[in-house]
């Protein structure tokens, strides 16, 4: 019996046999959209509470078995629940699903890792609480997991990690820490004040393998009296630089109150059917056909969503400012719908027109999951999402470079830009047929070339598929990767046994580091 088998057997005494997925079990953990298929399902453990997490971590240290931690494992397009490397055991926190508090006076919540966006939304709705939450594209994932991986939504609090306020963390030695004001016993300040006393620790545990987060505080927004959802349609893609500059300026000025979304015709098509419904030829859908599709859909080459919240008269004034600013773009159209706050929460994803509208109202959904079938019925995808400066000319330049790469490898360029005051997330998706090795080979090549193109311009993704974490970390190369060397020092100090998520974000503990380095050098040599 190897160390993992011994560890899994012993773990049954902690979490119960029914909550241990054994070696060789077909129900083990795998990436649902594998870029490199053929791997064997990973074993895993599902603790029910913080005490069980502490016991499991201590046991893993005794057996020298590394754990790969996740909240719900729904980070699709980035590897899902699949651990980084052989020898690991999945630490699945999805059973820890308590909503500990929701306060609609000061507008915050405290949740465990297994609480999904659907869970929190229904909890708020059932109790009639006067708060709105922020949701990502798919509502089945963990509120906490999305926040710790720096995910985002489309309300004013859409930059989720900025709403993080206090956490509870199991350290690699099994010790339990509360950060910020929560480090005091007998206080309610933990989810209210982001500072604390002394060095701020919360950031150490985002996209991190320094501890297992078992509880977080997060801020919510007051339920608005009025919710306005707006659309901007721009017919000619040449006006992209103007559009980006106008929208990000409006966001910096807080005229537009959320992080606007800007999508292209391919994005609109993925939510209306599969590729075969619109184009049966080889290679990328040509521009002339995209123009036909644009007219058929009644949309622009660029289609933007934005929102306002609060007092109706203020919303009306904000809308007029947007219309005035957008009017300098030839042929651009602005449309908007006004709702009461109650109407906003009642919106449903009944059709394509309501998808972004409801997300901007903080209503979770699974509707966008249908887009995975774009390339094939048995479809999958990987997200390529570098961060770039919110300067229109730079956005347009990188768009044209990405477009050429997609055409080179025979994929349709999906654009879903998320616009922030000073940066933007240049979201492109690569849709493929699962198990189609010829297509997967092209997808891997395209993703690699997109990473290279971004890094050449000084851009990088804000998060990574597990298969590419080392490569992206290599790109943060100032002073011979000084940031990673510091991260490794912290890792070795906090986790000398190298138990927690080795290799996450390219941070390997000492006991794996030399081996990983030699493997990388061998790969480079070949």
Coordinates of C-alpha atoms in Angstrom, one line a residue:
X1 CA 0.0 0.0 0.0
X2 CA 1.5 3.4 -1.0
X3 CA 1.4 6.5 1.0
X4 CA -1.7 7.9 -0.7
X5 CA -3.6 4.7 -0.1
X6 CA -2.6 4.7 3.6
X7 CA -3.6 8.3 3.9
X8 CA -7.0 7.7 2.3
X9 CA -7.7 4.8 4.5
X10 CA -6.8 6.8 7.6
X11 CA -8.9 9.8 6.4
X12 CA -12.0 7.7 6.5
X13 CA -11.8 7.8 10.3
X14 CA -12.0 11.6 10.1
X15 CA -14.6 12.3 7.4
X16 CA -16.4 8.9 7.0
X17 CA -15.8 6.3 4.3
X18 CA -18.6 7.7 2.1
X19 CA -16.7 11.0 1.9
X20 CA -13.4 9.5 0.6
X21 CA -13.0 8.9 -3.1
X22 CA -10.4 6.1 -3.5
X23 CA -7.6 5.5 -5.9
X24 CA -8.9 4.1 -9.2
X25 CA -12.5 5.2 -8.5
X26 CA -14.2 6.2 -11.7
X27 CA -16.0 8.9 -9.8
X28 CA -12.7 10.7 -9.0
X29 CA -11.8 14.2 -9.9
X30 CA -11.0 15.2 -13.5
X31 CA -11.1 18.4 -15.7
X32 CA -14.5 18.2 -17.6
X33 CA -12.9 20.0 -20.5
X34 CA -9.4 18.5 -20.7
X35 CA -6.8 20.0 -23.0
X36 CA -4.7 16.9 -22.5
X37 CA -7.2 14.0 -22.1
X38 CA -6.4 10.5 -20.9
X39 CA -5.6 11.1 -17.3
X40 CA -6.8 8.9 -14.5
X41 CA -9.4 10.3 -12.1
X42 CA -7.8 11.7 -8.9
X43 CA -8.8 10.5 -5.4
X44 CA -10.3 13.0 -3.0
X45 CA -11.6 13.8 0.5
X46 CA -14.7 15.8 1.4
X47 CA -14.5 17.3 4.9
X48 CA -17.7 18.7 6.5
X49 CA -16.3 21.4 8.8
X50 CA -13.2 23.3 9.8
X51 CA -12.2 20.8 12.5
X52 CA -12.2 18.0 9.9
X53 CA -10.1 20.2 7.6
X54 CA -7.5 20.7 10.4
X55 CA -7.4 16.9 11.0
X56 CA -7.0 16.1 7.3
X57 CA -4.2 18.6 6.8
X58 CA -2.3 17.2 9.9
X59 CA -2.8 13.7 8.5
X60 CA -1.5 14.7 5.1
X61 CA 1.6 16.1 6.7
X62 CA 2.2 12.8 8.6
X63 CA 1.9 10.8 5.4
X64 CA 3.6 13.4 3.2
X65 CA 0.7 13.4 0.7
X66 CA 0.0 16.7 -1.0
X67 CA -3.5 18.1 -1.2
X68 CA -5.1 20.1 -4.0
X69 CA -7.7 22.3 -2.5
X70 CA -10.9 23.7 -4.2
X71 CA -14.3 24.9 -3.0
X72 CA -16.7 23.4 -5.5
X73 CA -14.5 22.5 -8.5
X74 CA -16.6 24.5 -11.0
X75 CA -13.8 26.7 -12.4
X76 CA -14.5 25.4 -15.9
X77 CA -12.1 26.4 -18.6
X78 CA -9.3 26.5 -16.1
X79 CA -9.0 22.9 -15.1
X80 CA -12.1 22.4 -12.9
X81 CA -11.3 20.2 -9.9
X82 CA -8.4 18.4 -11.3
X83 CA -5.2 18.5 -9.3
X84 CA -2.0 19.8 -10.8
X85 CA 0.1 16.7 -10.7
X86 CA 0.4 13.0 -9.9
X87 CA 0.6 12.0 -6.3
X88 CA -1.9 14.6 -5.1
X89 CA -5.3 14.1 -3.4
X90 CA -8.2 16.5 -4.0
X91 CA -9.4 18.3 -0.9
X92 CA -13.0 19.0 -1.9
X93 CA -14.7 21.6 0.4
X94 CA -18.1 21.6 -1.2
X95 CA -19.8 19.9 1.8
X96 CA -18.9 23.0 3.9
X97 CA -21.9 25.0 2.7
X98 CA -23.1 27.0 5.7
X99 CA -24.3 30.6 5.2
X100 CA -23.2 31.9 8.6
X101 CA -24.6 35.4 8.3
X102 CA -26.2 37.9 6.0
X103 CA -26.7 41.5 7.3
X104 CA -28.8 43.7 5.1
X105 CA -28.2 46.8 7.3
X106 CA -24.5 47.0 6.8
X107 CA -24.6 44.8 3.7
X108 CA -22.3 41.9 4.2
X109 CA -22.3 38.1 4.4
X110 CA -20.2 35.4 5.9
X111 CA -20.0 32.1 4.0
X112 CA -18.2 28.8 3.8
X113 CA -16.5 27.4 0.7
X114 CA -19.4 25.2 -0.5
X115 CA -21.9 28.0 -0.6
X116 CA -22.8 28.6 -4.3
X117 CA -24.1 31.8 -5.9
X118 CA -27.5 30.1 -6.2
X119 CA -27.4 29.2 -2.5
X120 CA -26.7 32.8 -1.4
X121 CA -29.2 34.3 -3.8
X122 CA -32.1 32.0 -2.6
X123 CA -31.2 32.6 1.0
X124 CA -31.4 36.4 0.5
X125 CA -34.6 36.1 -1.6
X126 CA -36.4 33.8 0.8
X127 CA -35.8 36.1 3.8
X128 CA -36.6 39.3 1.9
X129 CA -33.3 40.8 2.7
X130 CA -32.6 44.2 1.1
X131 CA -29.2 43.4 -0.5
X132 CA -28.0 42.4 -3.9
X133 CA -25.1 40.2 -4.6
X134 CA -22.7 40.0 -7.6
X135 CA -22.6 36.9 -9.8
X136 CA -20.2 35.5 -12.5
X137 CA -21.4 34.0 -15.7
X138 CA -22.4 30.6 -14.1
X139 CA -24.1 30.5 -10.7
X140 CA -23.2 26.9 -9.7
X141 CA -19.7 27.8 -8.4
X142 CA -18.5 28.8 -5.0
X143 CA -18.9 32.4 -3.9
X144 CA -15.7 32.1 -1.9
X145 CA -13.8 30.1 -4.5
X146 CA -14.6 32.7 -7.2
X147 CA -13.5 35.5 -4.9
X148 CA -10.2 33.9 -4.0
X149 CA -9.4 33.2 -7.6
X150 CA -10.2 36.9 -8.4
X151 CA -13.3 36.2 -10.5
X152 CA -15.7 38.9 -11.3
X153 CA -19.3 39.8 -11.9
X154 CA -21.2 42.7 -13.5
X155 CA -22.6 44.8 -10.6
X156 CA -20.9 47.7 -8.9
X157 CA -19.2 45.1 -6.6
X158 CA -18.2 43.0 -9.6
X159 CA -14.5 43.0 -8.8
X160 CA -15.2 40.3 -6.2
X161 CA -11.8 40.1 -4.5
X162 CA -12.2 43.8 -3.5
X163 CA -15.3 42.8 -1.5
X164 CA -13.3 40.3 0.5
X165 CA -13.3 41.3 4.2
X166 CA -11.8 38.8 6.7
X167 CA -11.3 35.1 6.5
X168 CA -10.7 32.0 8.6
X169 CA -7.8 29.9 7.4
X170 CA -6.4 26.4 8.3
X171 CA -2.6 26.6 8.1
X172 CA -0.4 23.8 6.8
X173 CA 0.4 22.7 10.4
X174 CA -3.4 22.6 11.2
X175 CA -3.4 25.8 13.2
X176 CA -6.5 28.0 12.8
X177 CA -6.1 31.7 12.0
X178 CA -8.7 34.5 11.5
X179 CA -7.5 37.6 9.6
X180 CA -8.2 41.3 10.0
X181 CA -10.5 42.4 12.8
X182 CA -11.7 38.8 13.1
X183 CA -8.4 38.0 14.9
X184 CA -10.1 39.3 18.0
X185 CA -12.5 37.1 20.0
X186 CA -15.9 38.5 20.6
X187 CA -16.1 41.0 17.8
X188 CA -18.5 41.5 14.8
X189 CA -15.9 43.7 13.0
X190 CA -14.4 40.8 10.9
X191 CA -16.6 41.2 7.8
X192 CA -17.0 45.0 8.3
X193 CA -13.5 46.5 8.3
X194 CA -10.9 45.4 5.8
X195 CA -7.8 46.5 7.6
X196 CA -7.2 45.0 11.0
X197 CA -4.1 45.7 13.1
X198 CA -0.6 45.1 11.6
X199 CA 0.2 43.7 8.2
X200 CA -2.9 42.8 6.2
X201 CA -3.0 39.0 5.6
X202 CA -6.0 38.5 3.4
X203 CA -4.1 38.9 0.2
X204 CA -1.7 36.1 1.1
X205 CA -4.6 33.6 0.7
X206 CA -5.9 34.7 -2.7
X207 CA -4.7 32.5 -5.6
X208 CA -2.6 30.9 -2.9
X209 CA -1.3 27.6 -1.5
X210 CA -0.4 29.0 1.9
X211 CA -3.5 27.8 3.7
X212 CA -7.0 26.3 3.4
X213 CA -9.6 29.1 3.6
X214 CA -12.7 27.8 5.4
X215 CA -14.8 31.0 5.8
X216 CA -14.9 34.5 4.3
X217 CA -16.7 37.7 4.8
X218 CA -17.8 39.6 1.7
X219 CA -19.6 42.8 1.1
X220 CA -22.9 43.1 -0.7
X221 CA -24.7 46.1 -2.2
X222 CA -27.9 47.7 -0.9
X223 CA -31.0 46.7 -3.0
X224 CA -31.5 49.7 -5.3
X225 CA -34.8 51.5 -5.8
X226 CA -34.1 51.6 -9.6
X227 CA -32.1 49.3 -11.8
X228 CA -31.3 50.4 -15.4
X229 CA -29.8 48.0 -18.0
X230 CA -28.4 49.6 -21.1
X231 CA -27.2 48.5 -24.5
X232 CA -24.8 50.1 -26.9
X233 CA -24.6 48.9 -30.5
X234 CA -21.7 49.9 -32.8
X235 CA -21.9 48.6 -36.4
X236 CA -18.3 49.0 -37.6
X237 CA -15.5 47.3 -35.7
X238 CA -13.1 50.1 -36.6
X239 CA -14.7 52.2 -33.8
X240 CA -13.5 49.9 -31.1
X241 CA -10.8 52.4 -29.7
X242 CA -13.4 55.2 -29.3
X243 CA -15.9 52.8 -27.7
X244 CA -13.4 51.5 -25.1
X245 CA -12.1 55.0 -24.3
X246 CA -15.6 56.4 -23.8
X247 CA -16.8 53.5 -21.6
X248 CA -13.8 53.3 -19.4
X249 CA -13.8 57.1 -18.9
X250 CA -17.5 56.9 -17.9
X251 CA -16.5 54.2 -15.4
X252 CA -13.7 56.2 -14.0
X253 CA -16.1 59.1 -13.6
X254 CA -18.6 56.7 -11.9
X255 CA -21.3 57.7 -14.5
X256 CA -21.5 54.0 -15.5
X257 CA -21.7 52.2 -12.2
X258 CA -20.7 48.7 -13.1
X259 CA -17.9 47.1 -15.2
X260 CA -19.4 47.3 -18.7
X261 CA -19.3 44.3 -21.0
X262 CA -18.4 44.5 -24.7
X263 CA -19.0 41.5 -26.9
X264 CA -18.6 40.7 -30.6
X265 CA -20.9 38.9 -33.1
X266 CA -19.4 35.5 -32.3
X267 CA -20.2 35.9 -28.6
X268 CA -23.8 36.7 -29.6
X269 CA -24.0 33.7 -31.9
X270 CA -22.8 31.3 -29.2
X271 CA -25.8 32.2 -27.2
X272 CA -28.2 31.6 -30.1
X273 CA -27.1 28.2 -31.3
X274 CA -24.1 26.1 -32.4
X275 CA -21.5 27.0 -35.1
X276 CA -23.2 24.7 -37.6
X277 CA -26.3 26.8 -37.4
X278 CA -24.5 29.7 -38.9
X279 CA -21.4 28.4 -40.9
X280 CA -20.5 25.0 -42.2
X281 CA -17.2 26.0 -43.9
X282 CA -13.7 25.3 -42.7
X283 CA -11.6 27.8 -40.7
X284 CA -12.8 30.9 -38.9
X285 CA -16.2 32.4 -39.8
X286 CA -15.2 35.0 -42.4
X287 CA -15.9 38.7 -41.9
X288 CA -18.5 38.9 -44.6
X289 CA -20.6 36.2 -42.9
X290 CA -20.2 37.8 -39.5
X291 CA -21.6 41.0 -41.1
X292 CA -24.6 39.0 -42.4
X293 CA -25.1 37.5 -39.0
X294 CA -24.9 40.9 -37.3
X295 CA -27.8 42.1 -39.5
X296 CA -29.8 39.0 -38.9
X297 CA -29.5 39.3 -35.2
X298 CA -30.2 43.1 -35.3
X299 CA -27.0 43.9 -33.3
X300 CA -23.7 45.6 -33.8
X301 CA -20.2 44.4 -34.5
X302 CA -19.6 45.5 -30.9
X303 CA -22.4 45.1 -28.4
X304 CA -22.0 46.6 -25.0
X305 CA -23.9 46.3 -21.7
X306 CA -23.9 48.7 -18.9
X307 CA -26.0 49.4 -15.8
X308 CA -27.1 52.1 -13.3
X309 CA -28.5 51.6 -9.8
X310 CA -30.2 53.8 -7.2
X311 CA -32.3 56.9 -7.5
X312 CA -34.4 57.1 -10.7
X313 CA -33.7 60.7 -11.5
X314 CA -29.9 60.2 -11.1
X315 CA -30.2 57.1 -13.4
X316 CA -32.0 59.2 -16.0
X317 CA -29.3 61.8 -15.9
X318 CA -26.6 59.2 -16.1
X319 CA -28.3 57.7 -19.2
X320 CA -28.4 61.1 -20.9
X321 CA -24.7 61.5 -20.3
X322 CA -23.9 58.1 -21.9
X323 CA -26.0 58.9 -24.9
X324 CA -24.3 62.3 -25.3
X325 CA -20.8 60.7 -25.1
X326 CA -21.6 57.8 -27.4
X327 CA -23.1 60.1 -30.1
X328 CA -19.7 60.9 -31.4
X329 CA -19.4 57.3 -32.8
X330 CA -21.1 57.3 -36.3
X331 CA -24.3 55.2 -36.3
X332 CA -23.9 54.1 -32.6
X333 CA -27.2 53.3 -30.8
X334 CA -28.0 53.4 -27.1
X335 CA -31.0 51.7 -25.6
X336 CA -32.0 51.2 -21.9
X337 CA -34.7 49.6 -19.8
X338 CA -35.8 50.8 -16.4
X339 CA -36.8 48.4 -13.6
X340 CA -37.6 48.8 -10.0
X341 CA -35.3 46.9 -7.7
X342 CA -37.9 44.2 -7.1
X343 CA -38.4 43.8 -10.9
X344 CA -34.6 43.4 -11.3
X345 CA -34.5 40.5 -8.9
X346 CA -37.4 38.9 -10.6
X347 CA -35.7 38.9 -14.0
X348 CA -35.2 35.4 -15.5
X349 CA -33.0 34.1 -18.3
X350 CA -35.9 33.2 -20.5
X351 CA -34.2 34.2 -23.7
X352 CA -30.9 35.5 -25.1
X353 CA -31.9 39.1 -24.6
X354 CA -32.1 38.8 -20.8
X355 CA -28.8 36.9 -20.1
X356 CA -26.5 39.9 -19.4
X357 CA -29.4 41.9 -18.1
X358 CA -30.1 39.5 -15.2
X359 CA -26.4 39.1 -14.3
X360 CA -26.1 42.8 -13.9
X361 CA -29.0 42.5 -11.5
X362 CA -27.0 39.9 -9.5
X363 CA -29.3 37.0 -10.5
X364 CA -27.4 33.7 -10.9
X365 CA -28.0 31.5 -13.9
X366 CA -26.6 28.5 -15.9
X367 CA -27.8 29.8 -19.2
X368 CA -24.2 30.6 -20.6
X369 CA -23.3 26.9 -20.1
X370 CA -25.0 26.2 -23.4
X371 CA -22.3 28.1 -25.2
X372 CA -19.9 25.2 -24.6
X373 CA -21.7 23.4 -27.4
X374 CA -20.5 26.0 -30.0
X375 CA -17.9 23.9 -31.7
X376 CA -19.5 20.5 -31.1
X377 CA -22.2 18.8 -29.1
X378 CA -19.5 17.2 -27.0
X379 CA -17.9 20.6 -26.5
X380 CA -15.4 22.2 -24.1
X381 CA -13.5 25.4 -23.8
X382 CA -10.5 27.2 -22.3
X383 CA -10.5 30.8 -21.5
X384 CA -7.7 33.2 -22.5
X385 CA -8.1 36.4 -20.5
X386 CA -5.0 38.7 -20.3
X387 CA -5.2 42.0 -18.4
X388 CA -4.4 45.0 -20.6
X389 CA -4.5 48.7 -20.1
X390 CA -7.9 50.4 -20.7
X391 CA -6.5 52.4 -23.7
X392 CA -8.6 52.1 -26.8
X393 CA -5.8 51.9 -29.3
X394 CA -4.0 49.1 -27.3
X395 CA -7.2 47.1 -27.1
X396 CA -7.7 47.4 -30.8
X397 CA -4.1 46.4 -31.6
X398 CA -4.3 43.3 -29.4
X399 CA -7.8 42.5 -30.9
X400 CA -6.3 42.5 -34.4
X401 CA -3.4 40.3 -33.3
X402 CA -5.7 37.8 -31.5
X403 CA -7.9 37.7 -34.6
X404 CA -5.0 36.7 -36.8
X405 CA -4.0 34.0 -34.4
X406 CA -7.6 32.6 -34.3
X407 CA -7.7 32.6 -38.1
X408 CA -4.3 30.9 -38.3
X409 CA -5.5 28.0 -36.1
X410 CA -9.0 27.8 -37.5
X411 CA -11.1 29.0 -34.5
X412 CA -13.8 31.6 -34.2
X413 CA -12.7 34.6 -32.2
X414 CA -15.1 35.0 -29.2
X415 CA -14.8 38.4 -27.5
X416 CA -16.3 39.3 -24.1
X417 CA -14.4 42.3 -22.8
X418 CA -14.9 43.4 -19.2
X419 CA -14.1 47.0 -18.8
X420 CA -12.8 48.5 -15.6
X421 CA -11.7 52.0 -14.8
X422 CA -8.0 51.5 -15.6
X423 CA -7.7 48.0 -17.1
X424 CA -9.8 45.5 -19.0
X425 CA -10.0 41.8 -19.1
X426 CA -9.5 40.8 -22.7
X427 CA -11.6 37.6 -22.6
X428 CA -11.4 35.3 -25.5
X429 CA -12.6 31.7 -25.4
X430 CA -11.3 28.8 -27.4
X431 CA -14.2 26.3 -28.1
X432 CA -13.3 22.7 -29.0
X433 CA -14.7 19.2 -29.3
X434 CA -13.7 17.1 -26.4
X435 CA -11.5 14.1 -27.3
X436 CA -10.8 15.5 -30.8
X437 CA -7.0 15.4 -30.7
X438 CA -6.5 17.3 -34.0
X439 CA -8.7 20.1 -32.7
X440 CA -7.1 20.0 -29.2
X441 CA -3.7 20.2 -30.7
X442 CA -4.7 23.4 -32.5
X443 CA -6.4 24.7 -29.4
X444 CA -3.2 24.2 -27.3
X445 CA -1.1 25.9 -30.0
X446 CA -3.5 28.9 -30.2
X447 CA -3.5 29.3 -26.4
X448 CA 0.3 29.2 -26.2
X449 CA 0.6 31.7 -29.0
X450 CA -1.9 34.0 -27.3
X451 CA 0.1 33.8 -24.1
X452 CA 3.3 34.7 -26.1
X453 CA 1.6 37.6 -27.8
X454 CA 0.2 39.0 -24.6
X455 CA 3.6 38.6 -22.8
X456 CA 5.4 40.3 -25.6
X457 CA 3.2 43.4 -25.0
X458 CA 3.6 43.2 -21.2
X459 CA 0.2 41.6 -20.6
X460 CA -0.7 38.4 -18.7
X461 CA -3.8 36.5 -17.6
X462 CA -5.3 37.3 -14.2
X463 CA -5.7 33.6 -13.6
X464 CA -4.6 30.4 -15.3
X465 CA -5.6 26.9 -16.4
X466 CA -3.8 24.5 -14.2
X467 CA -1.8 23.1 -17.1
X468 CA -0.2 26.6 -17.7
X469 CA 0.5 27.9 -14.3
X470 CA 4.2 27.5 -14.4
X471 CA 4.5 29.0 -17.8
X472 CA 2.5 32.1 -16.9
X473 CA 4.4 32.5 -13.6
X474 CA 7.6 32.4 -15.6
X475 CA 6.5 35.6 -17.4
X476 CA 6.6 37.6 -14.1
X477 CA 10.3 37.9 -14.6
X478 CA 11.4 41.2 -13.1
X479 CA 14.8 40.8 -11.4
X480 CA 15.1 37.0 -12.2
X481 CA 11.5 36.3 -11.0
X482 CA 12.0 38.0 -7.7
X483 CA 8.3 37.9 -6.9
X484 CA 8.2 34.1 -7.2
X485 CA 11.3 33.7 -5.2
X486 CA 9.7 35.7 -2.4
X487 CA 6.5 33.6 -2.8
X488 CA 8.6 30.4 -2.5
X489 CA 10.3 31.7 0.7
X490 CA 6.8 32.3 2.3
X491 CA 5.7 28.9 1.1
X492 CA 8.7 27.2 2.6
X493 CA 8.3 29.0 5.9
X494 CA 4.5 28.3 6.3
X495 CA 4.4 24.9 4.6
X496 CA 7.8 23.2 5.0
X497 CA 6.3 19.8 4.3
X498 CA 5.0 21.1 1.0
X499 CA 1.5 19.7 1.6
X500 CA -0.9 22.3 0.3
X501 CA -1.5 22.6 -3.5
X502 CA 2.1 22.3 -4.7
X503 CA 2.6 24.3 -7.9
X504 CA -0.5 26.5 -7.6
X505 CA 0.1 29.7 -9.6
X506 CA 3.6 28.3 -10.2
X507 CA 4.7 28.3 -6.5
X508 CA 6.3 25.0 -5.7
X509 CA 7.5 24.0 -2.2
X510 CA 11.2 23.1 -1.7
X511 CA 10.7 19.4 -1.8
X512 CA 9.3 19.5 -5.4
X513 CA 11.2 22.5 -6.7
X514 CA 14.4 20.9 -7.9
X515 CA 12.4 18.0 -9.6
X516 CA 10.1 20.5 -11.3
X517 CA 13.0 22.6 -12.5
X518 CA 14.8 19.6 -14.0
X519 CA 11.6 18.4 -15.8
X520 CA 11.2 21.9 -17.3
X521 CA 14.8 22.0 -18.5
X522 CA 14.3 18.6 -20.1
X523 CA 11.1 19.8 -21.8
X524 CA 12.9 22.9 -23.1
X525 CA 15.8 20.8 -24.4
X526 CA 13.4 18.8 -26.5

